[in-house]
Amino acid sequence: MKIFRLSLFEVIIYIISITTLSIVIYSFVVKPKEVTIIRDTIIVSKYKCPDQTIDYLKALKQCEANGRYAAKNGSYDGGYQIGSIAKIEVGYAILNSEEGRILFREDSILQEEVMLRLLQSQIRIMRPYIQRYANTNIGNYWITTSGILAMSHLLGPDNTVRFLISRGKYKDKDGNNTDITRYLQFNNFNLPIDSITKPSYINQYLIKYLKQ
């Protein structure tokens, strides 16, 4: 019977080999899971969609009144052509007096604030329909969050809901004979509705607006 004896040097080499093998196995079997998680986190952060609310409202304002804050059209005032009922809905009934309307048309910051509060209100009302219909086709129309909110601005949430649940069969027009589907031209803006509805959002928006 042969007896194998290992020298101290051979024992050390053996231990180093086992340790190295263990590290290799850990690196290829266990470690990649951690790397994947970290990589996924980086991707989410790197490709986070930008907040395009300023661009959306600028485009909406251009369509409504050629960007003119002083615009007046019947009972509608300002760059966003906000009517008396909308002002009441967001707590600005005082701006419906003649003096209030003049003040409103002369104050661009006030108009931006009222429009943001109106946008927040529209999001709260339309959220279930945004969740259901955004990023879907209705007839020949591609529907998005910004498109739904733009239609709500033109004809109100009620008419927008009728359009959506009728699958496009119900299409109302405003007083200027503008079809509700025309405002689907605002389809391509990313509006982070969860952020917009936060109480602090209006101040953050106005700071960005003033820096432009």
GROMACS .gro file of C-alpha atoms in nm:
model
  212
    1MET     CA    1   0.000   0.000   0.000
    2LYS     CA    2   0.136   0.335  -0.113
    3ILE     CA    3   0.123   0.632   0.117
    4PHE     CA    4   0.103   0.976  -0.048
    5ARG     CA    5   0.284   1.246   0.135
    6LEU     CA    6   0.258   1.612   0.038
    7SER     CA    7   0.524   1.863   0.107
    8LEU     CA    8   0.436   2.194   0.272
    9PHE     CA    9   0.483   2.369  -0.062
   10GLU     CA   10   0.239   2.131  -0.231
   11VAL     CA   11  -0.019   2.185   0.046
   12ILE     CA   12   0.004   2.563  -0.001
   13ILE     CA   13  -0.036   2.527  -0.379
   14TYR     CA   14  -0.337   2.302  -0.323
   15ILE     CA   15  -0.504   2.554  -0.090
   16ILE     CA   16  -0.440   2.841  -0.332
   17SER     CA   17  -0.588   2.638  -0.618
   18ILE     CA   18  -0.906   2.558  -0.423
   19THR     CA   19  -0.944   2.925  -0.318
   20THR     CA   20  -0.898   3.048  -0.675
   21LEU     CA   21  -1.153   2.797  -0.804
   22SER     CA   22  -1.404   2.911  -0.542
   23ILE     CA   23  -1.359   3.275  -0.643
   24VAL     CA   24  -1.409   3.190  -1.011
   25ILE     CA   25  -1.726   2.992  -0.936
   26TYR     CA   26  -1.863   3.275  -0.721
   27SER     CA   27  -1.785   3.534  -0.988
   28PHE     CA   28  -1.966   3.347  -1.265
   29VAL     CA   29  -2.255   3.194  -1.070
   30VAL     CA   30  -2.342   3.441  -0.795
   31LYS     CA   31  -2.193   3.778  -0.889
   32PRO     CA   32  -2.368   3.828  -1.226
   33LYS     CA   33  -2.704   3.853  -1.047
   34GLU     CA   34  -2.581   4.154  -0.854
   35VAL     CA   35  -2.433   4.309  -1.167
   36THR     CA   36  -2.762   4.263  -1.353
   37ILE     CA   37  -2.955   4.441  -1.079
   38ILE     CA   38  -2.709   4.729  -1.076
   39ARG     CA   39  -2.709   4.749  -1.455
   40ASP     CA   40  -3.091   4.756  -1.466
   41THR     CA   41  -3.094   5.037  -1.212
   42ILE     CA   42  -2.851   5.239  -1.422
   43ILE     CA   43  -3.058   5.186  -1.736
   44VAL     CA   44  -3.378   5.301  -1.567
   45SER     CA   45  -3.205   5.611  -1.433
   46LYS     CA   46  -3.024   5.692  -1.757
   47TYR     CA   47  -3.329   5.662  -1.982
   48LYS     CA   48  -3.586   5.821  -1.751
   49CYS     CA   49  -3.839   6.014  -1.961
   50PRO     CA   50  -3.802   6.392  -1.935
   51ASP     CA   51  -4.077   6.618  -1.804
   52GLN     CA   52  -4.208   6.798  -2.114
   53THR     CA   53  -4.489   6.992  -1.945
   54ILE     CA   54  -4.335   7.330  -2.033
   55ASP     CA   55  -4.312   7.231  -2.400
   56TYR     CA   56  -4.666   7.091  -2.395
   57LEU     CA   57  -4.814   7.406  -2.247
   58LYS     CA   58  -4.615   7.626  -2.482
   59ALA     CA   59  -4.754   7.435  -2.781
   60LEU     CA   60  -5.107   7.446  -2.636
   61LYS     CA   61  -5.078   7.821  -2.577
   62GLN     CA   62  -4.961   7.875  -2.933
   63CYS     CA   63  -5.259   7.683  -3.068
   64GLU     CA   64  -5.512   7.855  -2.842
   65ALA     CA   65  -5.407   8.218  -2.881
   66ASN     CA   66  -5.089   8.236  -3.087
   67GLY     CA   67  -4.901   8.257  -2.757
   68ARG     CA   68  -5.066   8.589  -2.663
   69TYR     CA   69  -5.140   8.624  -2.292
   70ALA     CA   70  -5.355   8.931  -2.360
   71ALA     CA   71  -5.592   8.744  -2.591
   72LYS     CA   72  -5.967   8.775  -2.531
   73ASN     CA   73  -6.239   8.577  -2.708
   74GLY     CA   74  -6.588   8.611  -2.563
   75SER     CA   75  -6.582   8.461  -2.215
   76TYR     CA   76  -6.235   8.310  -2.270
   77ASP     CA   77  -5.917   8.486  -2.162
   78GLY     CA   78  -5.542   8.465  -2.194
   79GLY     CA   79  -5.289   8.249  -2.366
   80TYR     CA   80  -5.476   7.928  -2.280
   81GLN     CA   81  -5.824   8.071  -2.346
   82ILE     CA   82  -5.951   7.968  -2.003
   83GLY     CA   83  -6.324   8.024  -1.956
   84SER     CA   84  -6.528   8.131  -1.657
   85ILE     CA   85  -6.641   7.779  -1.562
   86ALA     CA   86  -6.283   7.648  -1.562
   87LYS     CA   87  -6.171   7.935  -1.338
   88ILE     CA   88  -6.447   7.854  -1.091
   89GLU     CA   89  -6.352   7.483  -1.091
   90VAL     CA   90  -5.997   7.558  -0.978
   91GLY     CA   91  -6.088   7.822  -0.720
   92TYR     CA   92  -6.042   8.143  -0.919
   93ALA     CA   93  -6.402   8.266  -0.951
   94ILE     CA   94  -6.282   8.613  -0.850
   95LEU     CA   95  -6.113   8.640  -1.190
   96ASN     CA   96  -6.450   8.630  -1.366
   97SER     CA   97  -6.534   8.990  -1.278
   98GLU     CA   98  -6.446   9.251  -1.539
   99GLU     CA   99  -6.157   9.375  -1.325
  100GLY     CA  100  -6.046   9.018  -1.263
  101ARG     CA  101  -6.045   8.934  -1.632
  102ILE     CA  102  -5.833   9.240  -1.709
  103LEU     CA  103  -5.590   9.148  -1.431
  104PHE     CA  104  -5.578   8.790  -1.557
  105ARG     CA  105  -5.492   8.892  -1.914
  106GLU     CA  106  -5.217   9.122  -1.790
  107ASP     CA  107  -5.046   8.868  -1.563
  108SER     CA  108  -4.867   8.585  -1.746
  109ILE     CA  109  -4.751   8.418  -1.422
  110LEU     CA  110  -5.107   8.410  -1.290
  111GLN     CA  111  -5.220   8.249  -1.616
  112GLU     CA  112  -4.952   7.982  -1.589
  113GLU     CA  113  -5.056   7.906  -1.230
  114VAL     CA  114  -5.426   7.882  -1.316
  115MET     CA  115  -5.347   7.662  -1.616
  116LEU     CA  116  -5.138   7.428  -1.399
  117ARG     CA  117  -5.418   7.398  -1.144
  118LEU     CA  118  -5.657   7.324  -1.429
  119LEU     CA  119  -5.416   7.061  -1.562
  120GLN     CA  120  -5.395   6.902  -1.216
  121SER     CA  121  -5.775   6.891  -1.199
  122GLN     CA  122  -5.798   6.734  -1.544
  123ILE     CA  123  -5.545   6.467  -1.447
  124ARG     CA  124  -5.739   6.373  -1.133
  125ILE     CA  125  -6.063   6.341  -1.330
  126MET     CA  126  -5.915   6.164  -1.631
  127ARG     CA  127  -5.667   5.934  -1.455
  128PRO     CA  128  -5.887   5.618  -1.483
  129TYR     CA  129  -5.933   5.686  -1.855
  130ILE     CA  130  -5.565   5.762  -1.906
  131GLN     CA  131  -5.482   5.427  -1.746
  132ARG     CA  132  -5.730   5.250  -1.972
  133TYR     CA  133  -5.688   5.426  -2.307
  134ALA     CA  134  -5.340   5.584  -2.318
  135ASN     CA  135  -5.111   5.420  -2.575
  136THR     CA  136  -5.397   5.249  -2.759
  137ASN     CA  137  -5.569   5.296  -3.091
  138ILE     CA  138  -5.923   5.428  -3.113
  139GLY     CA  139  -6.036   5.399  -3.471
  140ASN     CA  140  -5.772   5.576  -3.677
  141TYR     CA  141  -5.641   5.772  -3.380
  142TRP     CA  142  -5.342   5.699  -3.157
  143ILE     CA  143  -5.428   5.800  -2.802
  144THR     CA  144  -5.173   5.917  -2.542
  145THR     CA  145  -5.179   6.085  -2.202
  146SER     CA  146  -5.099   6.429  -2.341
  147GLY     CA  147  -5.357   6.385  -2.617
  148ILE     CA  148  -5.629   6.295  -2.366
  149LEU     CA  149  -5.546   6.597  -2.151
  150ALA     CA  150  -5.536   6.828  -2.454
  151MET     CA  151  -5.884   6.711  -2.559
  152SER     CA  152  -5.998   6.773  -2.201
  153HIS     CA  153  -5.867   7.127  -2.226
  154LEU     CA  154  -6.056   7.190  -2.550
  155LEU     CA  155  -6.395   7.041  -2.462
  156GLY     CA  156  -6.376   6.938  -2.098
  157PRO     CA  157  -6.337   6.595  -1.935
  158ASP     CA  158  -6.701   6.490  -1.996
  159ASN     CA  159  -6.681   6.520  -2.374
  160THR     CA  160  -6.339   6.356  -2.374
  161VAL     CA  161  -6.475   6.059  -2.178
  162ARG     CA  162  -6.763   6.027  -2.426
  163PHE     CA  163  -6.515   6.022  -2.714
  164LEU     CA  164  -6.305   5.753  -2.547
  165ILE     CA  165  -6.580   5.516  -2.433
  166SER     CA  166  -6.761   5.546  -2.768
  167ARG     CA  167  -6.438   5.439  -2.939
  168GLY     CA  168  -6.430   5.765  -3.135
  169LYS     CA  169  -6.792   5.763  -3.254
  170TYR     CA  170  -6.882   6.062  -3.036
  171LYS     CA  171  -6.683   6.364  -3.159
  172ASP     CA  172  -6.800   6.703  -3.038
  173LYS     CA  173  -6.675   7.046  -3.145
  174ASP     CA  174  -6.613   7.367  -2.957
  175GLY     CA  175  -6.767   7.708  -3.026
  176ASN     CA  176  -6.512   7.773  -3.300
  177ASN     CA  177  -6.610   7.447  -3.476
  178THR     CA  178  -6.285   7.278  -3.371
  179ASP     CA  179  -6.318   6.900  -3.367
  180ILE     CA  180  -6.200   6.727  -3.048
  181THR     CA  181  -5.965   6.504  -3.247
  182ARG     CA  182  -5.770   6.806  -3.369
  183TYR     CA  183  -5.613   6.826  -3.024
  184LEU     CA  184  -5.459   6.483  -3.069
  185GLN     CA  185  -5.184   6.684  -3.239
  186PHE     CA  186  -5.051   6.718  -2.882
  187ASN     CA  187  -4.995   6.342  -2.857
  188ASN     CA  188  -4.616   6.351  -2.841
  189PHE     CA  189  -4.542   6.509  -2.504
  190ASN     CA  190  -4.433   6.320  -2.195
  191LEU     CA  191  -4.637   6.443  -1.899
  192PRO     CA  192  -4.539   6.281  -1.565
  193ILE     CA  193  -4.890   6.297  -1.420
  194ASP     CA  194  -4.788   6.162  -1.078
  195SER     CA  195  -4.538   6.446  -1.039
  196ILE     CA  196  -4.769   6.713  -1.181
  197THR     CA  197  -5.040   6.642  -0.924
  198LYS     CA  198  -4.803   6.690  -0.628
  199PRO     CA  199  -4.865   7.015  -0.430
  200SER     CA  200  -4.506   7.131  -0.480
  201TYR     CA  201  -4.512   7.093  -0.858
  202ILE     CA  202  -4.656   7.436  -0.943
  203ASN     CA  203  -4.374   7.623  -0.767
  204GLN     CA  204  -4.113   7.399  -0.930
  205TYR     CA  205  -4.271   7.459  -1.271
  206LEU     CA  206  -4.289   7.835  -1.229
  207ILE     CA  207  -3.922   7.852  -1.130
  208LYS     CA  208  -3.830   7.667  -1.452
  209TYR     CA  209  -4.068   7.886  -1.651
  210LEU     CA  210  -3.911   8.208  -1.519
  211LYS     CA  211  -3.560   8.083  -1.604
  212GLN     CA  212  -3.647   8.038  -1.971
   0.00000   0.00000   0.00000
